[in-house]
Coordinates of C-alpha atoms and ligand atoms in Angstrom, one line a residue:
M26 CA 26.3 148.1 178.3
A27 CA 24.5 146.4 175.5
V28 CA 26.6 146.0 172.4
N29 CA 24.9 144.3 169.4
N30 CA 26.4 142.6 166.4
D31 CA 25.9 145.5 164.1
D32 CA 27.9 147.7 166.5
I33 CA 30.7 145.2 166.6
A34 CA 30.7 144.7 162.8
Q35 CA 30.8 148.4 162.3
L36 CA 33.8 148.8 164.5
F37 CA 35.8 146.2 162.6
Q38 CA 34.7 147.7 159.3
N39 CA 36.0 151.0 160.5
M40 CA 39.2 149.5 161.7
G41 CA 39.8 147.9 158.3
T42 CA 39.2 151.2 156.7
L43 CA 41.4 153.2 159.0
L44 CA 44.3 150.7 158.5
E45 CA 43.8 150.9 154.8
M46 CA 44.1 154.7 154.9
K47 CA 47.3 154.3 156.9
G48 CA 48.6 152.0 154.2
D49 CA 48.8 149.0 156.5
S50 CA 49.1 145.4 155.2
V51 CA 46.4 144.4 152.9
F52 CA 46.0 141.1 154.7
K53 CA 45.3 142.8 158.0
V54 CA 42.8 145.1 156.3
R55 CA 41.0 142.2 154.6
A56 CA 40.9 140.3 157.9
Y57 CA 39.0 143.1 159.6
Q58 CA 36.6 143.5 156.7
R59 CA 36.0 139.7 156.6
A60 CA 35.3 139.7 160.4
A61 CA 32.8 142.5 160.0
R62 CA 30.9 140.7 157.3
T63 CA 30.9 137.4 159.3
I64 CA 29.6 139.2 162.4
E65 CA 26.9 141.1 160.5
N66 CA 25.5 137.8 159.3
L67 CA 25.6 135.8 162.5
S68 CA 22.3 134.4 163.6
F69 CA 23.0 134.8 167.3
P70 CA 24.2 137.8 169.4
L71 CA 27.9 137.7 170.1
A72 CA 27.5 139.3 173.5
Q73 CA 25.3 136.4 174.5
A74 CA 27.7 133.8 173.1
V75 CA 30.6 135.3 175.0
A76 CA 28.4 135.4 178.2
D77 CA 27.6 131.8 177.6
G78 CA 31.3 130.9 177.3
T79 CA 31.4 130.1 173.6
D80 CA 34.9 130.1 172.0
L81 CA 34.5 132.6 169.2
K82 CA 37.7 131.4 167.5
N83 CA 35.6 128.5 166.3
I84 CA 33.7 130.9 164.1
P85 CA 35.3 131.1 160.6
G86 CA 36.7 134.5 160.1
I87 CA 37.3 135.2 163.8
G88 CA 40.9 134.7 164.7
K89 CA 42.8 135.5 167.9
A90 CA 43.3 139.2 167.3
I91 CA 39.6 139.8 166.6
N92 CA 38.5 137.5 169.4
D93 CA 40.6 139.5 171.9
K94 CA 39.1 142.8 170.7
I95 CA 35.5 141.5 171.0
H96 CA 36.3 140.4 174.6
E97 CA 37.9 143.8 175.3
L98 CA 34.9 145.6 173.9
L99 CA 32.4 143.5 175.8
D100 CA 34.4 143.8 179.1
S101 CA 35.3 147.5 179.0
G102 CA 33.1 149.1 176.4
R103 CA 36.1 150.1 174.3
V104 CA 38.9 148.8 172.1
S105 CA 42.2 150.5 172.7
A106 CA 43.7 149.7 169.3
Y107 CA 40.7 151.3 167.6
E108 CA 40.8 154.4 169.8
K109 CA 44.5 154.8 169.0
L110 CA 43.8 154.7 165.3
V111 CA 40.9 157.2 165.6
G112 CA 43.2 159.4 167.7
E113 CA 45.6 159.7 164.8
L114 CA 42.9 161.1 162.4
P115 CA 41.8 164.7 161.9
D116 CA 38.6 165.6 163.8
G117 CA 35.5 164.7 162.0
V118 CA 36.7 162.0 159.6
L119 CA 34.6 159.4 161.5
T120 CA 31.6 161.6 161.6
L121 CA 31.8 162.1 157.9
M122 CA 32.1 158.4 157.4
D123 CA 28.7 158.1 159.0
V124 CA 27.3 159.5 155.8
P125 CA 26.4 156.6 153.5
G126 CA 28.5 156.8 150.3
V127 CA 31.3 158.7 152.0
G128 CA 34.2 156.3 152.3
P129 CA 37.4 156.9 154.2
K130 CA 39.2 158.5 151.3
T131 CA 36.5 161.0 150.6
A132 CA 36.1 161.7 154.3
M133 CA 39.8 162.5 154.5
L134 CA 39.7 164.7 151.4
I135 CA 36.7 166.7 152.7
T136 CA 38.2 167.3 156.2
Q137 CA 41.6 168.3 154.9
E138 CA 40.7 170.3 151.8
L139 CA 37.6 172.1 153.3
Q140 CA 38.6 172.1 157.0
I141 CA 35.3 170.6 157.9
S142 CA 34.7 168.5 160.9
T143 CA 31.0 168.5 161.5
I144 CA 27.8 167.5 159.6
E145 CA 26.7 171.1 159.7
G146 CA 29.9 172.1 158.0
V147 CA 29.2 169.6 155.2
E148 CA 25.8 171.1 154.7
R149 CA 27.3 174.6 154.3
A150 CA 30.0 173.4 151.9
V151 CA 27.5 171.6 149.7
Q152 CA 25.2 174.7 149.6
D153 CA 28.0 177.2 148.8
G154 CA 29.5 174.9 146.1
R155 CA 32.9 174.2 147.7
M156 CA 32.0 170.5 148.0
A157 CA 31.2 170.0 144.3
A158 CA 34.5 171.7 143.4
L159 CA 36.6 169.1 145.1
P160 CA 38.6 166.7 142.8
R161 CA 36.5 163.7 141.6
M162 CA 33.4 165.1 143.4
G163 CA 31.1 167.0 141.1
Q164 CA 27.6 168.4 141.8
K165 CA 25.7 165.1 141.7
A166 CA 27.9 163.5 144.3
A167 CA 27.8 166.6 146.5
D168 CA 24.0 166.7 146.3
N169 CA 23.9 163.1 147.2
I170 CA 26.0 163.8 150.3
L171 CA 23.7 166.6 151.3
R172 CA 20.6 164.3 151.0
H173 CA 22.3 161.8 153.3
V174 CA 23.3 164.5 155.7
K175 CA 19.7 165.6 156.0
N176 CA 18.7 162.1 156.8
L177 CA 21.3 161.9 159.5
H178 CA 19.7 165.1 160.9
T179 CA 16.3 163.5 160.9
K180 CA 17.7 160.4 162.6
D181 CA 18.8 162.6 165.6
Q182 CA 15.4 164.3 165.7
R183 CA 12.7 162.5 167.7
T184 CA 9.2 162.4 166.3
P185 CA 6.2 163.1 168.5
I186 CA 4.1 160.1 169.0
G187 CA 1.1 161.9 167.5
Q188 CA 2.9 161.8 164.1
A189 CA 4.8 158.5 164.5
L190 CA 1.8 156.3 165.4
P191 CA -0.4 157.2 162.4
L192 CA 2.7 157.0 160.2
A193 CA 3.5 153.5 161.5
E194 CA -0.1 152.5 160.9
E195 CA 0.1 153.8 157.3
V196 CA 3.3 151.8 156.6
I197 CA 1.7 148.7 158.1
S198 CA -1.4 148.9 156.0
Q199 CA 0.6 149.6 152.8
L200 CA 2.9 146.7 153.6
R201 CA 0.0 144.4 154.1
R202 CA -1.5 145.4 150.8
A203 CA 1.7 144.8 149.0
C204 CA 2.5 141.6 150.8
P205 CA -0.8 139.9 151.9
D206 CA 0.9 136.8 153.4
I207 CA 2.5 138.8 156.3
G208 CA 1.1 137.5 159.6
P209 CA 0.9 139.6 162.7
L210 CA 2.8 142.9 162.3
F211 CA 3.1 145.4 165.1
P212 CA 5.0 148.5 166.2
A213 CA 7.6 147.5 168.8
G214 CA 10.2 149.8 170.5
S215 CA 9.4 153.1 172.0
L216 CA 6.2 153.4 170.0
R217 CA 4.7 150.3 171.6
R218 CA 5.7 151.6 175.0
W219 CA 3.8 154.8 174.0
E220 CA 6.8 157.1 174.7
E221 CA 5.9 160.7 173.9
T222 CA 8.6 161.0 171.2
I223 CA 10.0 158.3 169.0
G224 CA 13.5 157.9 167.7
D225 CA 12.6 155.4 165.0
I226 CA 9.7 153.1 164.2
D227 CA 10.4 149.4 164.8
L228 CA 8.0 147.0 163.1
V229 CA 8.1 143.3 164.0
G230 CA 6.0 140.5 162.5
T231 CA 5.9 137.1 161.1
S232 CA 6.0 136.0 157.5
P233 CA 6.3 132.8 155.6
N234 CA 8.6 134.7 153.2
P235 CA 10.6 137.4 155.0
E236 CA 12.7 138.4 152.0
Q237 CA 9.7 139.1 149.9
A238 CA 8.3 141.3 152.8
G239 CA 11.6 143.2 153.0
D240 CA 11.5 143.7 149.2
A241 CA 7.9 145.0 149.5
L242 CA 8.9 147.5 152.1
V243 CA 11.7 148.9 150.1
A244 CA 9.4 149.2 147.1
L245 CA 6.7 151.3 148.8
D246 CA 6.1 154.8 147.4
I247 CA 6.4 156.3 150.8
V248 CA 10.0 155.2 151.1
R249 CA 12.5 158.0 150.5
E250 CA 15.7 156.1 151.2
V251 CA 16.9 152.5 151.8
V252 CA 19.3 152.2 154.7
V253 CA 19.7 148.5 155.1
H254 CA 18.2 145.7 153.0
G255 CA 19.3 142.5 154.5
P256 CA 18.0 139.0 155.3
K257 CA 17.3 139.8 159.0
K258 CA 16.4 143.4 158.9
T259 CA 15.2 146.1 156.5
S260 CA 15.5 149.7 157.4
V261 CA 14.2 152.6 155.3
I262 CA 13.5 156.3 155.7
V263 CA 9.9 157.1 154.9
E264 CA 8.4 160.5 154.2
P265 CA 8.6 162.8 156.0
G266 CA 12.0 161.6 157.1
V267 CA 11.4 158.9 159.8
Q268 CA 13.3 155.6 159.9
V269 CA 11.4 152.4 159.9
D270 CA 13.1 149.1 160.9
L271 CA 11.3 145.9 159.9
R272 CA 12.2 142.5 161.4
L273 CA 10.3 139.3 160.8
S274 CA 10.4 135.9 162.5
D275 CA 8.7 132.5 162.4
P276 CA 5.4 132.5 164.1
G277 CA 6.8 130.0 166.6
S278 CA 9.4 132.4 168.0
F279 CA 7.5 135.7 167.5
G280 CA 7.0 136.1 171.3
A281 CA 10.7 136.4 172.0
M282 CA 11.2 138.8 169.1
L283 CA 8.4 141.1 170.0
Q284 CA 9.6 141.1 173.6
Y285 CA 13.2 141.8 172.6
F286 CA 12.5 144.7 170.3
T287 CA 9.9 146.3 172.5
G288 CA 12.5 147.1 175.1
S289 CA 13.1 149.3 176.8
Q290 CA 16.7 148.5 176.8
Q291 CA 16.8 149.0 180.6
H292 CA 13.9 146.7 181.0
N293 CA 15.6 144.0 178.9
I294 CA 18.9 144.4 180.8
R295 CA 17.1 143.9 184.1
L296 CA 15.1 141.0 182.7
R297 CA 18.3 139.4 181.4
D298 CA 19.9 139.6 184.8
Y299 CA 16.8 138.1 186.4
A300 CA 16.8 135.2 183.9
N301 CA 20.5 134.6 184.3
R302 CA 19.9 134.1 188.0
M303 CA 17.5 131.3 187.0
G304 CA 20.1 129.7 184.8
L305 CA 18.5 131.1 181.6
S306 CA 19.6 133.4 178.9
L307 CA 17.4 135.6 176.7
N308 CA 17.6 136.7 173.2
E309 CA 15.4 137.6 170.2
Y310 CA 15.0 134.0 169.3
G311 CA 14.0 132.5 172.6
I312 CA 15.1 131.5 176.1
T313 CA 18.2 129.3 176.4
D314 CA 18.7 126.9 179.3
L315 CA 22.3 127.6 180.2
S316 CA 23.0 124.1 181.6
T317 CA 21.7 122.2 178.5
G318 CA 22.1 124.8 175.8
K319 CA 18.5 124.0 174.7
V320 CA 16.6 126.9 173.2
E321 CA 12.9 127.2 173.9
E322 CA 10.7 129.2 171.5
F323 CA 7.6 131.3 172.4
P324 CA 4.8 132.2 170.0
D325 CA 3.6 135.1 172.3
E326 CA 4.9 137.3 175.1
T327 CA 2.6 135.9 177.7
A328 CA 4.3 132.5 177.3
F329 CA 7.7 134.2 177.3
Y330 CA 7.2 136.0 180.6
A331 CA 5.5 132.9 182.0
R332 CA 8.6 130.8 181.4
L333 CA 10.4 133.3 183.7
G334 CA 7.7 132.8 186.3
L335 CA 6.3 136.3 185.6
P336 CA 2.9 137.7 184.6
Y337 CA 2.6 139.6 181.4
I338 CA 4.1 143.0 181.8
S339 CA 2.4 145.7 179.7
P340 CA 4.8 147.6 177.3
E341 CA 3.9 150.9 178.9
L342 CA 5.4 149.7 182.2
R343 CA 8.6 148.4 180.6
L344 CA 10.9 151.2 181.7
G345 CA 13.4 149.1 183.7
M346 CA 12.3 150.9 186.9
W347 CA 10.4 148.8 189.5
E348 CA 8.0 146.9 187.2
L349 CA 10.0 143.6 187.5
D350 CA 9.8 143.7 191.3
S351 CA 6.1 144.5 191.2
A352 CA 5.6 141.6 188.7
Q353 CA 7.5 139.2 190.9
E354 CA 5.4 140.2 193.9
G355 CA 2.1 140.0 191.9
R356 CA 1.4 143.7 192.4
L357 CA 1.2 144.8 188.8
P358 CA -1.8 147.2 188.2
D359 CA -4.8 146.1 186.2
L360 CA -4.3 149.1 183.8
V361 CA -7.1 151.3 182.6
Q362 CA -8.3 150.7 179.0
E363 CA -9.9 153.0 176.4
S364 CA -13.2 151.0 176.8
D365 CA -13.3 151.9 180.5
L366 CA -14.0 155.6 179.7
T367 CA -17.6 156.6 180.3
G368 CA -17.4 160.3 179.1
D369 CA -15.3 163.0 177.6
L370 CA -15.1 166.3 179.5
H371 CA -13.3 168.6 177.2
L372 CA -14.9 169.2 173.8
H373 CA -15.1 172.4 171.6
S374 CA -17.6 173.3 169.0
D375 CA -17.7 175.9 166.2
W376 CA -19.1 178.3 168.8
S377 CA -15.5 178.9 169.8
D378 CA -12.5 177.6 168.0
G379 CA -13.8 174.1 167.1
R380 CA -14.6 173.2 163.6
D381 CA -17.9 171.3 164.0
P382 CA -21.4 172.2 165.2
I383 CA -22.4 171.2 168.7
E384 CA -24.6 168.4 167.6
A385 CA -21.8 166.7 165.6
M386 CA -19.7 166.7 168.8
V387 CA -22.7 165.2 170.8
V388 CA -23.1 162.5 168.2
A389 CA -19.4 161.7 168.1
A390 CA -19.3 161.3 171.8
A391 CA -22.3 159.0 171.7
D392 CA -20.5 157.0 169.0
Q393 CA -17.6 156.5 171.3
G394 CA -20.1 154.7 173.6
Y395 CA -20.1 157.4 176.2
Q396 CA -22.8 157.9 178.8
Y397 CA -22.1 161.6 179.1
M398 CA -20.1 164.4 177.6
A399 CA -19.3 168.0 178.4
L400 CA -19.2 170.8 175.8
T401 CA -16.5 173.2 176.9
D402 CA -16.0 176.1 174.6
H403 CA -13.6 178.8 175.4
S404 CA -14.4 181.8 177.6
S405 CA -14.3 185.4 176.4
G406 CA -10.8 186.2 177.4
R407 CA -9.6 184.1 174.6
G408 CA -10.5 186.6 171.9
I409 CA -8.4 184.8 169.3
A410 CA -10.2 181.5 170.0
N411 CA -13.6 183.2 169.5
G412 CA -14.3 182.8 173.2
L413 CA -18.0 183.0 174.3
S414 CA -19.2 186.3 175.9
D415 CA -21.4 185.9 179.0
E416 CA -24.5 186.3 176.8
R417 CA -23.4 183.7 174.2
L418 CA -22.6 181.2 177.1
S419 CA -26.1 181.7 178.5
E420 CA -27.5 181.2 175.1
Q421 CA -25.4 178.0 174.6
I422 CA -26.6 176.7 178.0
A423 CA -30.2 177.1 177.0
L424 CA -29.6 175.4 173.6
L425 CA -27.8 172.4 175.2
R426 CA -30.6 171.9 177.7
A427 CA -33.1 171.9 174.9
L428 CA -30.9 169.5 172.8
Q429 CA -30.9 167.0 175.6
S430 CA -34.4 165.7 174.7
K431 CA -33.2 164.5 171.3
H432 CA -30.2 162.5 172.7
S433 CA -29.8 159.7 175.3
I434 CA -26.2 160.6 176.0
K435 CA -26.1 163.0 179.0
I436 CA -25.1 166.4 177.7
L437 CA -23.3 168.5 180.3
C438 CA -23.0 172.2 180.0
G439 CA -19.4 173.2 180.4
S440 CA -16.8 175.8 179.7
E441 CA -13.1 175.9 179.3
V442 CA -12.6 179.0 181.4
D443 CA -9.4 181.0 181.4
I444 CA -7.5 181.2 184.6
R445 CA -6.5 184.9 184.4
A446 CA -3.0 186.0 185.4
D447 CA -4.2 186.7 188.9
G448 CA -6.0 183.4 189.4
T449 CA -9.5 184.7 189.0
L450 CA -11.8 183.2 186.4
D451 CA -13.1 184.7 183.2
Y452 CA -16.9 184.5 183.9
P453 CA -18.9 185.9 186.8
D454 CA -19.7 183.4 189.6
E455 CA -23.5 183.4 188.9
L456 CA -22.8 182.2 185.4
L457 CA -20.2 179.7 186.4
A458 CA -22.7 178.3 189.0
Q459 CA -25.1 177.4 186.1
L460 CA -22.5 175.1 184.5
D461 CA -22.2 171.4 185.2
V462 CA -18.5 171.1 184.4
V463 CA -15.9 173.8 184.5
V464 CA -12.5 173.1 183.1
A465 CA -10.2 175.9 184.2
S466 CA -7.0 176.4 182.1
V467 CA -4.1 178.7 181.7
H468 CA -3.8 180.2 178.2
S469 CA -2.0 183.5 179.0
A470 CA 0.9 184.9 181.0
M471 CA 2.7 181.6 180.7
G472 CA 6.0 183.1 181.6
Q473 CA 5.1 183.8 185.3
D474 CA 7.6 182.6 187.9
S475 CA 7.0 179.4 189.7
E476 CA 5.6 181.0 192.9
T477 CA 3.1 183.2 191.0
M478 CA 2.0 180.4 188.7
T479 CA 1.6 178.0 191.6
Q480 CA -0.6 180.4 193.5
R481 CA -2.6 181.3 190.4
I482 CA -3.5 177.7 189.8
I483 CA -4.2 177.0 193.5
K484 CA -6.5 180.0 193.7
A485 CA -8.5 178.7 190.7
M486 CA -8.8 175.3 192.4
H487 CA -10.3 176.9 195.5
H488 CA -13.2 178.3 193.3
P489 CA -16.3 176.2 194.1
A490 CA -17.3 176.0 190.4
V491 CA -14.0 174.6 189.1
T492 CA -14.3 170.9 188.4
I493 CA -11.1 170.2 186.5
I494 CA -7.8 172.0 185.8
G495 CA -7.1 171.6 182.0
H496 CA -3.6 170.9 180.5
L497 CA -1.8 171.9 183.7
S498 CA 1.6 172.8 182.2
T499 CA 0.4 174.3 178.9
R500 CA 3.4 172.6 177.1
L501 CA 3.2 171.7 173.4
I502 CA 5.5 168.8 172.7
G503 CA 8.6 169.9 170.8
R504 CA 7.1 173.5 170.4
R505 CA 6.4 175.1 173.8
E506 CA 8.1 174.5 177.1
P507 CA 5.9 173.8 180.1
T508 CA 5.2 176.6 182.6
E509 CA 7.1 176.7 185.9
F510 CA 5.1 175.6 189.0
D511 CA 5.4 173.6 192.1
L512 CA 3.9 170.3 191.2
E513 CA 3.7 168.9 194.8
A514 CA 1.9 172.0 196.0
V515 CA -0.5 171.9 193.1
L516 CA -1.3 168.2 193.7
Q517 CA -1.8 168.8 197.4
A518 CA -4.2 171.6 196.7
A519 CA -6.1 169.4 194.2
R520 CA -6.6 166.8 196.9
E521 CA -7.5 169.4 199.5
T522 CA -10.0 171.2 197.3
G523 CA -11.5 168.1 195.5
T524 CA -10.4 169.4 192.1
A525 CA -9.7 166.9 189.4
L526 CA -6.7 167.2 187.1
E527 CA -6.9 166.5 183.3
I528 CA -4.7 164.3 181.3
N529 CA -5.1 166.1 178.0
A530 CA -5.0 163.4 175.4
S531 CA -4.3 165.7 172.5
P532 CA -1.0 164.2 171.2
E533 CA 0.6 167.6 170.9
R534 CA 0.0 168.2 174.6
L535 CA -0.1 165.0 176.7
D536 CA -0.5 167.2 179.7
L537 CA -0.3 166.0 182.6
K538 CA 2.6 164.0 181.4
D539 CA 3.2 160.5 182.5
I540 CA 5.4 161.1 185.6
H541 CA 3.2 163.9 186.8
A542 CA 0.1 161.8 186.4
Y543 CA 2.0 159.0 188.3
R544 CA 2.5 161.3 191.3
A545 CA -1.0 162.6 191.1
R546 CA -2.4 159.0 191.3
E547 CA -0.1 158.2 194.2
L548 CA -1.5 161.2 196.1
G549 CA -5.1 160.2 195.4
V550 CA -5.9 163.2 193.1
P551 CA -8.9 162.4 190.8
L552 CA -7.7 162.3 187.2
V553 CA -9.7 162.6 184.0
V554 CA -8.6 161.7 180.5
S555 CA -10.2 164.2 178.1
T556 CA -9.5 164.8 174.4
D557 CA -9.8 168.6 174.0
S558 CA -11.3 167.8 170.6
H559 CA -11.7 170.6 168.2
H560 CA -13.2 168.3 165.5
Y561 CA -15.5 165.3 165.8
A562 CA -12.8 163.1 164.4
D563 CA -10.5 164.0 167.3
L564 CA -12.4 161.9 169.9
P565 CA -10.4 158.7 169.2
Q566 CA -7.3 160.5 170.3
R567 CA -8.3 159.4 173.7
R568 CA -5.9 156.5 173.0
F569 CA -2.9 158.8 173.6
G570 CA -4.4 160.0 176.9
I571 CA -5.1 156.5 178.1
A572 CA -1.5 155.6 177.3
V573 CA -0.3 158.4 179.6
A574 CA -2.6 157.1 182.3
R575 CA -1.3 153.5 181.8
R576 CA 2.3 154.8 182.0
A577 CA 1.2 156.4 185.3
W578 CA 0.1 152.9 186.5
C579 CA -3.5 154.0 186.6
E580 CA -6.3 151.5 187.0
S581 CA -9.8 152.3 186.0
K582 CA -10.6 153.4 189.5
H583 CA -8.0 156.2 189.4
L584 CA -9.9 158.0 186.7
L585 CA -13.0 160.0 187.4
N586 CA -14.4 159.6 183.9
T587 CA -14.7 155.8 184.2
L588 CA -17.5 156.2 186.8
P589 CA -21.0 155.3 185.6
V590 CA -23.0 158.4 184.8
D591 CA -25.0 158.5 188.0
Q592 CA -21.8 158.4 190.2
F593 CA -20.1 160.9 188.0
L594 CA -23.1 163.3 188.4
A595 CA -23.0 162.7 192.1
F596 CA -19.4 163.7 192.1
I597 CA -19.9 167.0 190.2
K598 CA -23.1 167.9 192.1
A599 CA -21.6 167.4 195.6
P600 CA -20.0 170.6 196.9
K601 CA -16.2 170.8 197.0
P602 CA -14.2 169.5 198.7
G603 CA -16.7 166.9 200.1
R604 CA -17.2 165.5 196.6
L605 CA -13.9 163.7 197.0
S606 CA -15.7 161.1 199.2
V607 CA -17.6 160.0 196.0
F608 CA -14.3 159.4 194.3
D609 CA -12.7 157.8 197.3
A610 CA -15.6 155.4 197.7
A611 CA -15.2 154.3 194.1
L612 CA -11.4 154.0 194.7
A613 CA -12.1 151.8 197.7
R614 CA -14.6 149.6 195.8
G615 CA -12.0 149.3 193.1
N616 CA -14.4 150.4 190.3
Ligands
DGT726 P1 13.8 155.1 170.2 O1 13.8 154.4 168.9 O2 15.0 155.8 170.4 O3 12.6 155.9 170.4 O4 13.8 153.9 171.3 P2 13.6 152.3 171.2 O5 13.4 151.8 172.5 O6 12.6 152.0 170.2 O7 15.0 151.8 170.7 P3 15.6 151.2 169.4 O8 14.8 151.5 168.2 O9 17.0 151.5 169.3 O10 15.5 149.6 169.7 C1 14.3 149.0 169.8 C2 14.4 148.0 171.0 O11 15.3 147.0 170.7 C3 15.0 148.6 172.3 O12 14.0 149.2 173.0 C4 15.6 147.4 173.0 C5 15.9 146.5 171.9 N1 17.3 146.2 171.8 C6 17.8 145.0 171.9 N2 19.1 144.9 171.8 C7 19.5 146.2 171.7 C8 20.8 146.8 171.6 O13 21.9 146.1 171.6 N3 20.9 148.1 171.4 C9 19.7 148.8 171.4 N4 19.8 150.1 171.2 N5 18.5 148.3 171.5 C10 18.4 147.0 171.7
CA727 CA1 12.7 152.7 167.9
CA728 CA1 15.2 150.8 165.8
ZN729 ZN1 -9.5 173.2 175.1

């Protein structure tokens, strides 16, 4: 278990408070409070110091009692004296004390007078006026508690990466404007690992004047609330309710800091064990030689990993799974990059539910540097999405063929065809046969049982015209659950029929998700990253899809739409399932 200094300090702060409430000796109370402040301001992690055999009693403010409790906590994950104190309290006092501004006395008052033990209870009591009516409380203090409670709620809620990343980019650019002498400044944590949802945004960077940078963050208009404003870390809540942690270091030790706060926690735990076996210890400041106590600093992560005898490990792989073994064995993948993509195969225009004319989408695709693009408006079954009737699709095909002469990017005629509930497609075969690219997707009857859904998708895959299955699970992150289906059976069928699977890059979908894409790649299923753009400005969202592919350990050769246009055309023109040989040949060549 990782226990950081802030956790330990908080525990002693709470102990002091609880003893104070019990009316224990003022000296004892002060001792705990002093220890909490000391630990908060230490420049090294206590857990590390203990692991290295440091005698904590040499630190001013840490006596025998505190020292024993730190050891107990680090050894067993608990402190029995603390648990005993907590056990004597009414339920909920500690929860309430999580609300900034609610001290132990107020927490006791609220629990006892209002019989409240949960944050939700506090919310109700503020709204119905009972809170304000408490002695020495009043409306203003009650409102203040409610505001904090709402922030605690948002802290528990994870933010989809599609919102978190642009928000982080906005904060970074505002901070740079306010404080131009900041050096490199990057998102770390789950955001840098491209997790699909983010607990909070961690920013790390370098600055000649860290305090000024912290002050600048606190002063930004976008900041709703200041959580911590200290010398080492500044935490704020920004609109619309997401926490941002800012930490700055010297340029010389930035590598260790970026590595430490990128996580994941599991990756760092494994890396620490690995380093320990080499006689080294890791922390956010550098790498310490355990025999000499000498600390080495690293300006970048490549140098940091190199000191451990390891190649650079991309953040997307840092899950604490098998990436360290692969790194040691020199088997890390050469991960696919955005610039490897040669085309986008899922684009909508204002002919169906897109917002822009066809030609705007063609130009946008060319601007991405693509060699080809497929326009894939909806089929007629999607009445609400203004799906194209047979006649309108024929008309669109003619228009696209004519448009080709004006553009050098290869324009492919496509459709996003509904897979009906029974697995049949939404256009007649003769019409489908005229298309270059058919993306077949489920948009209806999403509640089917697993067996029915699996057969439905597999049936669509067996259709000779179907090139790609779009957004396989139909999930919307945080809004709609995925459908039920047998993933293994679907992947087998994809391989057998020569049907590609889409990694839908739209950040509300990310479908296939990372672990499904991982399995698909293992089984040799051709994958494509497509944006499902409904607006010309959506095309850069490919970055989210590429991140999924990278988290699935995909190299360029695992994606079909990294093939040069001639090979891609050879793939789609070859009859299924024989077209797989085109993909497999590219795989073997390692394109
Ligand atoms: P999140 O925010 O829940 O989406 O996930 P992360 O990975 O961004 O986690 P966060 O923000 O708590 O911490 C950022 C990184 O800092 C985490 O990935 C690993 C690193 N870290 C280093 N020491 C500790 C520790 O003692 N506790 C935790 N929680 N993280 C630590
Ligand atoms: Ca985080
Ligand atoms: Ca954090
Ligand atoms: Zn679509």
